[in-house]
Amino acid sequence: MPTDKKKYLSGNLDQIALSLSGGGVRAVGFHLGTMSMLRRLGLLHNVQILSTVSGGSMPGIGYSLAQQFGRSFQDFFDDFYEFLPELNILEKLLDGVTQRYPPTPSGRRDLITAMADVYDECYFSRFFSPYVKDGRLLFDVLMNGTGRGHLQEMIFNATEFKTGTAFRFQVSEFRCLIGNGNISICRKHAAQIRIADIMAASSCIPVGMEPLFFPDDFHWPDDGKSRRWGSRPSRPTNDEIRAALRRNTDTKEPTFALMDGGVYDNQGITSTLLALNRRKENYREQDTHECGVSMSSLGRSEPPGPEDWAKWMSGRVSSGSAYKSVGVKPEDLDLLIISDTPVRKASFYPRILFPSGAENNQPEADSREEAPKRGLLQRLGHWAKYRITLGMITFITTLLLIALSISLGIALIELWAFWDARPDEVPFGKGFFITFHVALPFLLLVQIWWLLWQYRKLRKELALKLQSLISHWDRKPKRYLKKLTVGDVIDMGLLRASSTAALTSAIYMDRIRGLGYSTAFSREDLQDKILANEIFALQKARQ
């Protein structure tokens, strides 16, 4: 069978595009090494297009700011050695979400809003705010700055959950959308976005973090500070954007969710192709539309449909399509470097549970390890977990309610008999004790009754939903639900949660990565222009 002869890069390397993939903290370290090597080879200053995703956005944004403020590469490089080793991210996040006031004026108190403040405090403001007059590091610094250095295109990728498309915070000397063709931000408001919020949106990892809602969870320069419980701070810019989105979107929703850019394209290849396209168009007049959707944004990003998208990525377009093809000519690009940190595991989801715990269903013990011995309490707990059913819990809870009701009745009779005397003759301590003796069963009774009512309501709704989905049942669904053991329910929940986490954080990401590479390497106009720099390739390299 004929084999493709290995091709080597040749010719000029004056026009380089660099994509920095996602991958968390290890991506930060690996991309710093990539950029350092390019500098040693004298090629870093030839990088004209920079596209970053998730963890790659931190060195990407940091280097863009360093270029803007005229800082040396060594200073930029040393910043990470100064703050990363000493940073306890988990402690910072927990401190942020447990402060007296929420980390964002929207009032949300969660990990992603706290993470945005960590980015700002520990990195961006720490190393770059001295270069800004008021100390506020906003996107305007990159959008309207004059000292961009050698970078002509800067794209920091997130994913918007309105249409499931890449949302790009990008800077270009050519006309570009800040967002995508489905929803975008006007330049006036984009300039006021805090740099740390862009970083948070780009690295908002699914499952591990909550979505970041635009514009509510972003910090705006004119946000007021409310220190009264329940009061809403004044947010003029935020309110303007909400009103514009309500006017200019088909759903009339004033907000939309943003998450990790790797959900759509973890290597940022698509954004690089769009940057090449607008450079070829050479249209420099910037947009003037409001936030939301505008007629001028149509056809200026990748197509939404799968067939049109596949043709567009391969350099072809459907007949009559508003989306222009991206054909890379020799004079457009010399080299596309994809600095990539993929996940490599023997198994993406190795953990297997044996929920029933029956002796004949236990896995054989590994000959290299002794099976851990269980104590008496552990054995009893394991037995109860897989023997007590939901129906039993309902029965036990009902008995407990009856017992508490009887106890409360007896306590009320005692209190009535004790209080039959004149109130001024009752000692305060004894009266307080008896009152507490009545109040405690009453509070427990109300709490347990409420929990039981909520459980029965949920079980009834689930049973009705099952009956609506499947009409014919030999027995009512609730009879089967009552026979489920506590252990079965817990194991089903854990398996669903852990497999979903593996699916979104590893399996889907690996598939998305493969699709991006297959598209890029299958294009004839990019065959000799792509250099994939993978973290695991270094392990295979000859020493």
mmCIF file of N, CA and C in Angstrom, residues 365-485:
data_model
loop_
_atom_site.group_PDB
_atom_site.id
_atom_site.type_symbol
_atom_site.label_atom_id
_atom_site.label_comp_id
_atom_site.label_asym_id
_atom_site.label_seq_id
_atom_site.Cartn_x
_atom_site.Cartn_y
_atom_site.Cartn_z
ATOM 1 N N ALA A 365 -10.103 -10.471 45.008
ATOM 2 C CA ALA A 365 -9.088 -9.575 45.543
ATOM 3 C C ALA A 365 -7.820 -9.658 44.720
ATOM 4 N N ASP A 366 -7.200 -8.514 44.527
ATOM 5 C CA ASP A 366 -5.933 -8.466 43.809
ATOM 6 C C ASP A 366 -4.894 -9.236 44.616
ATOM 7 N N SER A 367 -4.169 -10.104 43.940
ATOM 8 C CA SER A 367 -3.181 -10.937 44.628
ATOM 9 C C SER A 367 -2.070 -10.101 45.242
ATOM 10 N N ARG A 368 -1.890 -8.876 44.737
ATOM 11 C CA ARG A 368 -0.821 -8.038 45.262
ATOM 12 C C ARG A 368 -1.262 -7.257 46.493
ATOM 13 N N GLU A 369 -2.571 -7.187 46.752
ATOM 14 C CA GLU A 369 -3.066 -6.406 47.864
ATOM 15 C C GLU A 369 -4.014 -7.251 48.712
ATOM 16 N N GLU A 370 -3.977 -7.032 50.009
ATOM 17 C CA GLU A 370 -4.920 -7.698 50.889
ATOM 18 C C GLU A 370 -6.199 -6.881 50.968
ATOM 19 N N ALA A 371 -7.338 -7.577 50.932
ATOM 20 C CA ALA A 371 -8.617 -6.888 51.041
ATOM 21 C C ALA A 371 -8.724 -6.251 52.420
ATOM 22 N N PRO A 372 -9.135 -4.985 52.496
ATOM 23 C CA PRO A 372 -9.240 -4.320 53.794
ATOM 24 C C PRO A 372 -10.297 -4.985 54.671
ATOM 25 N N LYS A 373 -9.967 -5.161 55.947
ATOM 26 C CA LYS A 373 -10.906 -5.782 56.873
ATOM 27 C C LYS A 373 -11.867 -4.728 57.413
ATOM 28 N N ARG A 374 -13.131 -5.111 57.503
ATOM 29 C CA ARG A 374 -14.155 -4.203 57.991
ATOM 30 C C ARG A 374 -14.416 -4.446 59.473
ATOM 31 N N GLY A 375 -14.612 -3.347 60.203
ATOM 32 C CA GLY A 375 -14.992 -3.460 61.591
ATOM 33 C C GLY A 375 -16.473 -3.774 61.732
ATOM 34 N N LEU A 376 -16.887 -3.962 62.979
ATOM 35 C CA LEU A 376 -18.284 -4.318 63.241
ATOM 36 C C LEU A 376 -19.237 -3.222 62.769
ATOM 37 N N LEU A 377 -18.913 -1.974 63.090
ATOM 38 C CA LEU A 377 -19.789 -0.873 62.691
ATOM 39 C C LEU A 377 -19.854 -0.738 61.173
ATOM 40 N N GLN A 378 -18.715 -0.957 60.501
ATOM 41 C CA GLN A 378 -18.706 -0.881 59.039
ATOM 42 C C GLN A 378 -19.567 -1.974 58.428
ATOM 43 N N ARG A 379 -19.487 -3.192 59.000
ATOM 44 C CA ARG A 379 -20.301 -4.290 58.476
ATOM 45 C C ARG A 379 -21.789 -4.032 58.702
ATOM 46 N N LEU A 380 -22.124 -3.494 59.872
ATOM 47 C CA LEU A 380 -23.524 -3.172 60.149
ATOM 48 C C LEU A 380 -24.032 -2.072 59.222
ATOM 49 N N GLY A 381 -23.183 -1.060 59.014
ATOM 50 C CA GLY A 381 -23.573 0.022 58.113
ATOM 51 C C GLY A 381 -23.767 -0.460 56.692
ATOM 52 N N HIS A 382 -22.862 -1.345 56.245
ATOM 53 C CA HIS A 382 -22.978 -1.891 54.892
ATOM 54 C C HIS A 382 -24.234 -2.751 54.758
ATOM 55 N N TRP A 383 -24.516 -3.542 55.812
ATOM 56 C CA TRP A 383 -25.721 -4.381 55.779
ATOM 57 C C TRP A 383 -26.979 -3.522 55.706
ATOM 58 N N ALA A 384 -27.032 -2.472 56.541
ATOM 59 C CA ALA A 384 -28.216 -1.608 56.561
ATOM 60 C C ALA A 384 -28.381 -0.858 55.240
ATOM 61 N N LYS A 385 -27.252 -0.456 54.657
ATOM 62 C CA LYS A 385 -27.298 0.319 53.414
ATOM 63 C C LYS A 385 -27.971 -0.446 52.293
ATOM 64 N N TYR A 386 -27.712 -1.773 52.241
ATOM 65 C CA TYR A 386 -28.250 -2.567 51.137
ATOM 66 C C TYR A 386 -29.416 -3.470 51.562
ATOM 67 N N ARG A 387 -29.957 -3.241 52.747
ATOM 68 C CA ARG A 387 -31.137 -3.985 53.180
ATOM 69 C C ARG A 387 -32.331 -3.065 53.448
ATOM 70 N N ILE A 388 -32.064 -1.860 53.890
ATOM 71 C CA ILE A 388 -33.153 -0.927 54.185
ATOM 72 C C ILE A 388 -33.623 -0.281 52.885
ATOM 73 N N THR A 389 -34.908 -0.400 52.614
ATOM 74 C CA THR A 389 -35.480 0.152 51.382
ATOM 75 C C THR A 389 -36.091 1.525 51.647
ATOM 76 N N LEU A 390 -36.447 2.208 50.550
ATOM 77 C CA LEU A 390 -37.099 3.509 50.684
ATOM 78 C C LEU A 390 -38.454 3.366 51.373
ATOM 79 N N GLY A 391 -39.133 2.251 51.103
ATOM 80 C CA GLY A 391 -40.404 2.017 51.774
ATOM 81 C C GLY A 391 -40.235 1.856 53.275
ATOM 82 N N MET A 392 -39.147 1.160 53.686
ATOM 83 C CA MET A 392 -38.878 1.002 55.113
ATOM 84 C C MET A 392 -38.602 2.352 55.769
ATOM 85 N N ILE A 393 -37.865 3.204 55.070
ATOM 86 C CA ILE A 393 -37.554 4.524 55.618
ATOM 87 C C ILE A 393 -38.838 5.313 55.833
ATOM 88 N N THR A 394 -39.758 5.219 54.872
ATOM 89 C CA THR A 394 -41.042 5.900 55.028
ATOM 90 C C THR A 394 -41.786 5.373 56.249
ATOM 91 N N PHE A 395 -41.775 4.047 56.429
ATOM 92 C CA PHE A 395 -42.471 3.436 57.563
ATOM 93 C C PHE A 395 -41.825 3.854 58.888
ATOM 94 N N ILE A 396 -40.479 3.797 58.936
ATOM 95 C CA ILE A 396 -39.763 4.175 60.162
ATOM 96 C C ILE A 396 -39.997 5.647 60.486
ATOM 97 N N THR A 397 -39.975 6.485 59.459
ATOM 98 C CA THR A 397 -40.203 7.911 59.667
ATOM 99 C C THR A 397 -41.613 8.170 60.180
ATOM 100 N N THR A 398 -42.581 7.430 59.655
ATOM 101 C CA THR A 398 -43.959 7.576 60.131
ATOM 102 C C THR A 398 -44.076 7.184 61.598
ATOM 103 N N LEU A 399 -43.420 6.062 61.991
ATOM 104 C CA LEU A 399 -43.420 5.654 63.399
ATOM 105 C C LEU A 399 -42.772 6.722 64.279
ATOM 106 N N LEU A 400 -41.678 7.317 63.771
ATOM 107 C CA LEU A 400 -41.006 8.371 64.529
ATOM 108 C C LEU A 400 -41.916 9.581 64.704
ATOM 109 N N LEU A 401 -42.670 9.905 63.674
ATOM 110 C CA LEU A 401 -43.620 11.009 63.771
ATOM 111 C C LEU A 401 -44.682 10.719 64.831
ATOM 112 N N ILE A 402 -45.164 9.486 64.849
ATOM 113 C CA ILE A 402 -46.170 9.115 65.849
ATOM 114 C C ILE A 402 -45.586 9.216 67.259
ATOM 115 N N ALA A 403 -44.355 8.705 67.432
ATOM 116 C CA ALA A 403 -43.708 8.756 68.747
ATOM 117 C C ALA A 403 -43.488 10.198 69.199
ATOM 118 N N LEU A 404 -43.043 11.048 68.274
ATOM 119 C CA LEU A 404 -42.835 12.454 68.619
ATOM 120 C C LEU A 404 -44.151 13.139 68.951
ATOM 121 N N SER A 405 -45.190 12.769 68.244
ATOM 122 C CA SER A 405 -46.503 13.362 68.523
ATOM 123 C C SER A 405 -46.980 12.978 69.920
ATOM 124 N N ILE A 406 -46.777 11.692 70.287
ATOM 125 C CA ILE A 406 -47.158 11.248 71.632
ATOM 126 C C ILE A 406 -46.328 11.975 72.688
ATOM 127 N N SER A 407 -44.999 12.083 72.413
ATOM 128 C CA SER A 407 -44.115 12.779 73.350
ATOM 129 C C SER A 407 -44.525 14.234 73.510
ATOM 130 N N LEU A 408 -44.890 14.860 72.413
ATOM 131 C CA LEU A 408 -45.314 16.255 72.472
ATOM 132 C C LEU A 408 -46.615 16.384 73.262
ATOM 133 N N GLY A 409 -47.528 15.438 73.047
ATOM 134 C CA GLY A 409 -48.788 15.488 73.792
ATOM 135 C C GLY A 409 -48.574 15.345 75.285
ATOM 136 N N ILE A 410 -47.707 14.385 75.681
ATOM 137 C CA ILE A 410 -47.414 14.193 77.104
ATOM 138 C C ILE A 410 -46.767 15.442 77.692
ATOM 139 N N ALA A 411 -45.821 16.033 76.916
ATOM 140 C CA ALA A 411 -45.149 17.241 77.397
ATOM 141 C C ALA A 411 -46.136 18.391 77.570
ATOM 142 N N LEU A 412 -47.100 18.510 76.684
ATOM 143 C CA LEU A 412 -48.105 19.567 76.800
ATOM 144 C C LEU A 412 -48.980 19.358 78.035
ATOM 145 N N ILE A 413 -49.331 18.090 78.323
ATOM 146 C CA ILE A 413 -50.131 17.796 79.512
ATOM 147 C C ILE A 413 -49.353 18.161 80.777
ATOM 148 N N GLU A 414 -48.048 17.787 80.790
ATOM 149 C CA GLU A 414 -47.214 18.125 81.941
ATOM 150 C C GLU A 414 -47.085 19.636 82.102
ATOM 151 N N LEU A 415 -46.903 20.318 80.991
ATOM 152 C CA LEU A 415 -46.767 21.771 81.049
ATOM 153 C C LEU A 415 -48.053 22.408 81.560
ATOM 154 N N TRP A 416 -49.186 21.907 81.094
ATOM 155 C CA TRP A 416 -50.475 22.450 81.533
ATOM 156 C C TRP A 416 -50.669 22.226 83.040
ATOM 157 N N ALA A 417 -50.311 21.028 83.502
ATOM 158 C CA ALA A 417 -50.468 20.738 84.932
ATOM 159 C C ALA A 417 -49.515 21.575 85.776
ATOM 160 N N PHE A 418 -48.307 21.760 85.270
ATOM 161 C CA PHE A 418 -47.313 22.527 86.022
ATOM 162 C C PHE A 418 -47.684 24.004 86.069
ATOM 163 N N TRP A 419 -48.236 24.487 84.965
ATOM 164 C CA TRP A 419 -48.554 25.912 84.869
ATOM 165 C C TRP A 419 -49.935 26.221 85.480
ATOM 166 N N ASP A 420 -50.540 25.214 86.075
ATOM 167 C CA ASP A 420 -51.849 25.442 86.674
ATOM 168 C C ASP A 420 -51.742 26.382 87.874
ATOM 169 N N ALA A 421 -50.543 26.381 88.471
ATOM 170 C CA ALA A 421 -50.313 27.322 89.562
ATOM 171 C C ALA A 421 -50.165 28.733 89.004
ATOM 172 N N ARG A 422 -50.045 29.707 89.876
ATOM 173 C CA ARG A 422 -49.870 31.099 89.435
ATOM 174 C C ARG A 422 -48.495 31.246 88.786
ATOM 175 N N PRO A 423 -48.404 31.965 87.650
ATOM 176 C CA PRO A 423 -47.118 32.092 86.931
ATOM 177 C C PRO A 423 -46.006 32.667 87.781
ATOM 178 N N ASP A 424 -46.333 33.588 88.733
ATOM 179 C CA ASP A 424 -45.263 34.195 89.519
ATOM 180 C C ASP A 424 -44.691 33.238 90.553
ATOM 181 N N GLU A 425 -45.346 32.062 90.762
ATOM 182 C CA GLU A 425 -44.839 31.070 91.691
ATOM 183 C C GLU A 425 -43.954 30.029 91.014
ATOM 184 N N VAL A 426 -43.879 30.069 89.673
ATOM 185 C CA VAL A 426 -43.097 29.084 88.927
ATOM 186 C C VAL A 426 -41.649 29.558 88.820
ATOM 187 N N PRO A 427 -40.666 28.774 89.277
ATOM 188 C CA PRO A 427 -39.257 29.171 89.118
ATOM 189 C C PRO A 427 -38.903 29.315 87.634
ATOM 190 N N PHE A 428 -38.092 30.335 87.358
ATOM 191 C CA PHE A 428 -37.761 30.610 85.952
ATOM 192 C C PHE A 428 -37.029 29.438 85.298
ATOM 193 N N GLY A 429 -36.049 28.873 85.983
ATOM 194 C CA GLY A 429 -35.261 27.788 85.411
ATOM 195 C C GLY A 429 -36.088 26.572 85.096
ATOM 196 N N LYS A 430 -36.979 26.208 86.012
ATOM 197 C CA LYS A 430 -37.815 25.035 85.780
ATOM 198 C C LYS A 430 -38.827 25.289 84.670
ATOM 199 N N GLY A 431 -39.364 26.514 84.649
ATOM 200 C CA GLY A 431 -40.303 26.857 83.580
ATOM 201 C C GLY A 431 -39.639 26.834 82.215
ATOM 202 N N PHE A 432 -38.405 27.326 82.140
ATOM 203 C CA PHE A 432 -37.677 27.306 80.868
ATOM 204 C C PHE A 432 -37.401 25.879 80.426
ATOM 205 N N PHE A 433 -37.033 25.012 81.383
ATOM 206 C CA PHE A 433 -36.732 23.620 81.051
ATOM 207 C C PHE A 433 -37.955 22.916 80.474
ATOM 208 N N ILE A 434 -39.103 23.127 81.111
ATOM 209 C CA ILE A 434 -40.312 22.458 80.629
ATOM 210 C C ILE A 434 -40.731 23.016 79.273
ATOM 211 N N THR A 435 -40.604 24.336 79.090
ATOM 212 C CA THR A 435 -40.927 24.937 77.787
ATOM 213 C C THR A 435 -40.030 24.368 76.693
ATOM 214 N N PHE A 436 -38.741 24.230 76.999
ATOM 215 C CA PHE A 436 -37.808 23.640 76.032
ATOM 216 C C PHE A 436 -38.163 22.184 75.762
ATOM 217 N N HIS A 437 -38.615 21.487 76.812
ATOM 218 C CA HIS A 437 -39.021 20.087 76.679
ATOM 219 C C HIS A 437 -40.213 19.949 75.731
ATOM 220 N N VAL A 438 -41.032 20.978 75.639
ATOM 221 C CA VAL A 438 -42.162 20.967 74.707
ATOM 222 C C VAL A 438 -41.726 21.433 73.320
ATOM 223 N N ALA A 439 -40.887 22.457 73.287
ATOM 224 C CA ALA A 439 -40.509 23.058 72.000
ATOM 225 C C ALA A 439 -39.665 22.119 71.147
ATOM 226 N N LEU A 440 -38.756 21.360 71.783
ATOM 227 C CA LEU A 440 -37.866 20.497 71.010
ATOM 228 C C LEU A 440 -38.625 19.415 70.240
ATOM 229 N N PRO A 441 -39.526 18.648 70.885
ATOM 230 C CA PRO A 441 -40.291 17.677 70.087
ATOM 231 C C PRO A 441 -41.136 18.336 69.008
ATOM 232 N N PHE A 442 -41.645 19.529 69.304
ATOM 233 C CA PHE A 442 -42.475 20.215 68.307
ATOM 234 C C PHE A 442 -41.655 20.581 67.071
ATOM 235 N N LEU A 443 -40.455 21.132 67.292
ATOM 236 C CA LEU A 443 -39.603 21.505 66.157
ATOM 237 C C LEU A 443 -39.182 20.276 65.359
ATOM 238 N N LEU A 444 -38.804 19.208 66.055
ATOM 239 C CA LEU A 444 -38.436 17.975 65.358
ATOM 240 C C LEU A 444 -39.617 17.404 64.587
ATOM 241 N N LEU A 445 -40.784 17.486 65.177
ATOM 242 C CA LEU A 445 -41.985 16.975 64.525
ATOM 243 C C LEU A 445 -42.258 17.726 63.229
ATOM 244 N N VAL A 446 -42.166 19.042 63.281
ATOM 245 C CA VAL A 446 -42.410 19.853 62.081
ATOM 246 C C VAL A 446 -41.365 19.564 61.013
ATOM 247 N N GLN A 447 -40.085 19.458 61.409
ATOM 248 C CA GLN A 447 -39.014 19.228 60.439
ATOM 249 C C GLN A 447 -39.149 17.862 59.769
ATOM 250 N N ILE A 448 -39.380 16.828 60.554
ATOM 251 C CA ILE A 448 -39.499 15.481 59.980
ATOM 252 C C ILE A 448 -40.746 15.374 59.115
ATOM 253 N N TRP A 449 -41.832 15.990 59.557
ATOM 254 C CA TRP A 449 -43.057 15.964 58.745
ATOM 255 C C TRP A 449 -42.823 16.636 57.401
ATOM 256 N N TRP A 450 -42.093 17.766 57.424
ATOM 257 C CA TRP A 450 -41.829 18.495 56.168
ATOM 258 C C TRP A 450 -40.959 17.658 55.231
ATOM 259 N N LEU A 451 -39.919 17.020 55.779
ATOM 260 C CA LEU A 451 -39.050 16.178 54.952
ATOM 261 C C LEU A 451 -39.823 14.995 54.372
ATOM 262 N N LEU A 452 -40.662 14.382 55.179
ATOM 263 C CA LEU A 452 -41.459 13.256 54.697
ATOM 264 C C LEU A 452 -42.433 13.698 53.613
ATOM 265 N N TRP A 453 -43.010 14.869 53.805
ATOM 266 C CA TRP A 453 -43.940 15.403 52.801
ATOM 267 C C TRP A 453 -43.211 15.686 51.492
ATOM 268 N N GLN A 454 -42.005 16.264 51.559
ATOM 269 C CA GLN A 454 -41.216 16.538 50.358
ATOM 270 C C GLN A 454 -40.838 15.243 49.644
ATOM 271 N N TYR A 455 -40.445 14.224 50.425
ATOM 272 C CA TYR A 455 -40.072 12.945 49.823
ATOM 273 C C TYR A 455 -41.258 12.300 49.119
ATOM 274 N N ARG A 456 -42.402 12.275 49.763
ATOM 275 C CA ARG A 456 -43.584 11.674 49.150
ATOM 276 C C ARG A 456 -44.031 12.451 47.915
ATOM 277 N N LYS A 457 -43.892 13.762 47.973
ATOM 278 C CA LYS A 457 -44.237 14.588 46.817
ATOM 279 C C LYS A 457 -43.326 14.263 45.637
ATOM 280 N N LEU A 458 -42.019 14.164 45.904
ATOM 281 C CA LEU A 458 -41.061 13.834 44.847
ATOM 282 C C LEU A 458 -41.323 12.443 44.289
ATOM 283 N N ARG A 459 -41.595 11.475 45.174
ATOM 284 C CA ARG A 459 -41.867 10.112 44.720
ATOM 285 C C ARG A 459 -43.137 10.050 43.879
ATOM 286 N N LYS A 460 -44.134 10.815 44.264
ATOM 287 C CA LYS A 460 -45.389 10.839 43.514
ATOM 288 C C LYS A 460 -45.183 11.454 42.136
ATOM 289 N N GLU A 461 -44.416 12.561 42.078
ATOM 290 C CA GLU A 461 -44.146 13.205 40.789
ATOM 291 C C GLU A 461 -43.371 12.277 39.871
ATOM 292 N N LEU A 462 -42.394 11.566 40.428
ATOM 293 C CA LEU A 462 -41.612 10.631 39.623
ATOM 294 C C LEU A 462 -42.482 9.490 39.110
ATOM 295 N N ALA A 463 -43.354 8.977 39.958
ATOM 296 C CA ALA A 463 -44.245 7.890 39.543
ATOM 297 C C ALA A 463 -45.204 8.346 38.450
ATOM 298 N N LEU A 464 -45.744 9.556 38.591
ATOM 299 C CA LEU A 464 -46.655 10.086 37.567
ATOM 300 C C LEU A 464 -45.927 10.306 36.247
ATOM 301 N N LYS A 465 -44.672 10.750 36.332
ATOM 302 C CA LYS A 465 -43.894 10.964 35.111
ATOM 303 C C LYS A 465 -43.632 9.638 34.408
ATOM 304 N N LEU A 466 -43.325 8.608 35.182
ATOM 305 C CA LEU A 466 -43.116 7.283 34.588
ATOM 306 C C LEU A 466 -44.399 6.759 33.945
ATOM 307 N N GLN A 467 -45.531 6.986 34.598
ATOM 308 C CA GLN A 467 -46.804 6.537 34.036
ATOM 309 C C GLN A 467 -47.162 7.292 32.769
ATOM 310 N N SER A 468 -46.773 8.575 32.706
ATOM 311 C CA SER A 468 -47.057 9.347 31.492
ATOM 312 C C SER A 468 -46.160 8.923 30.331
ATOM 313 N N LEU A 469 -44.942 8.462 30.644
ATOM 314 C CA LEU A 469 -44.033 8.018 29.590
ATOM 315 C C LEU A 469 -44.410 6.631 29.073
ATOM 316 N N ILE A 470 -44.785 5.751 29.987
ATOM 317 C CA ILE A 470 -45.156 4.372 29.627
ATOM 318 C C ILE A 470 -46.540 4.104 30.207
ATOM 319 N N SER A 471 -47.482 3.844 29.349
ATOM 320 C CA SER A 471 -48.876 3.755 29.793
ATOM 321 C C SER A 471 -49.193 2.450 30.523
ATOM 322 N N HIS A 472 -48.624 1.317 30.065
ATOM 323 C CA HIS A 472 -49.013 0.024 30.634
ATOM 324 C C HIS A 472 -48.045 -0.403 31.733
ATOM 325 N N TRP A 473 -48.574 -0.601 32.935
ATOM 326 C CA TRP A 473 -47.806 -1.082 34.076
ATOM 327 C C TRP A 473 -48.589 -2.204 34.759
ATOM 328 N N ASP A 474 -47.924 -3.302 35.090
ATOM 329 C CA ASP A 474 -48.577 -4.357 35.862
ATOM 330 C C ASP A 474 -48.858 -3.889 37.284
ATOM 331 N N ARG A 475 -47.918 -3.122 37.827
ATOM 332 C CA ARG A 475 -48.095 -2.521 39.143
ATOM 333 C C ARG A 475 -47.774 -1.038 39.044
ATOM 334 N N LYS A 476 -48.230 -0.294 40.002
ATOM 335 C CA LYS A 476 -47.941 1.132 39.998
ATOM 336 C C LYS A 476 -46.441 1.353 40.207
ATOM 337 N N PRO A 477 -45.852 2.355 39.526
ATOM 338 C CA PRO A 477 -44.399 2.587 39.641
ATOM 339 C C PRO A 477 -43.927 2.808 41.068
ATOM 340 N N LYS A 478 -44.776 3.412 41.913
ATOM 341 C CA LYS A 478 -44.315 3.701 43.277
ATOM 342 C C LYS A 478 -44.035 2.428 44.077
ATOM 343 N N ARG A 479 -44.667 1.308 43.692
ATOM 344 C CA ARG A 479 -44.397 0.043 44.384
ATOM 345 C C ARG A 479 -42.959 -0.402 44.136
ATOM 346 N N TYR A 480 -42.465 -0.156 42.914
ATOM 347 C CA TYR A 480 -41.078 -0.509 42.600
ATOM 348 C C TYR A 480 -40.112 0.465 43.271
ATOM 349 N N LEU A 481 -40.479 1.745 43.288
ATOM 350 C CA LEU A 481 -39.615 2.745 43.910
ATOM 351 C C LEU A 481 -39.449 2.467 45.401
ATOM 352 N N LYS A 482 -40.504 2.002 46.054
ATOM 353 C CA LYS A 482 -40.449 1.722 47.489
ATOM 354 C C LYS A 482 -39.516 0.557 47.806
ATOM 355 N N LYS A 483 -39.270 -0.335 46.823
ATOM 356 C CA LYS A 483 -38.426 -1.506 47.060
ATOM 357 C C LYS A 483 -36.941 -1.235 46.828
ATOM 358 N N LEU A 484 -36.610 -0.067 46.296
ATOM 359 C CA LEU A 484 -35.199 0.273 46.107
ATOM 360 C C LEU A 484 -34.525 0.461 47.455
ATOM 361 N N THR A 485 -33.316 -0.084 47.605
ATOM 362 C CA THR A 485 -32.575 0.110 48.850
ATOM 363 C C THR A 485 -31.848 1.446 48.828
#
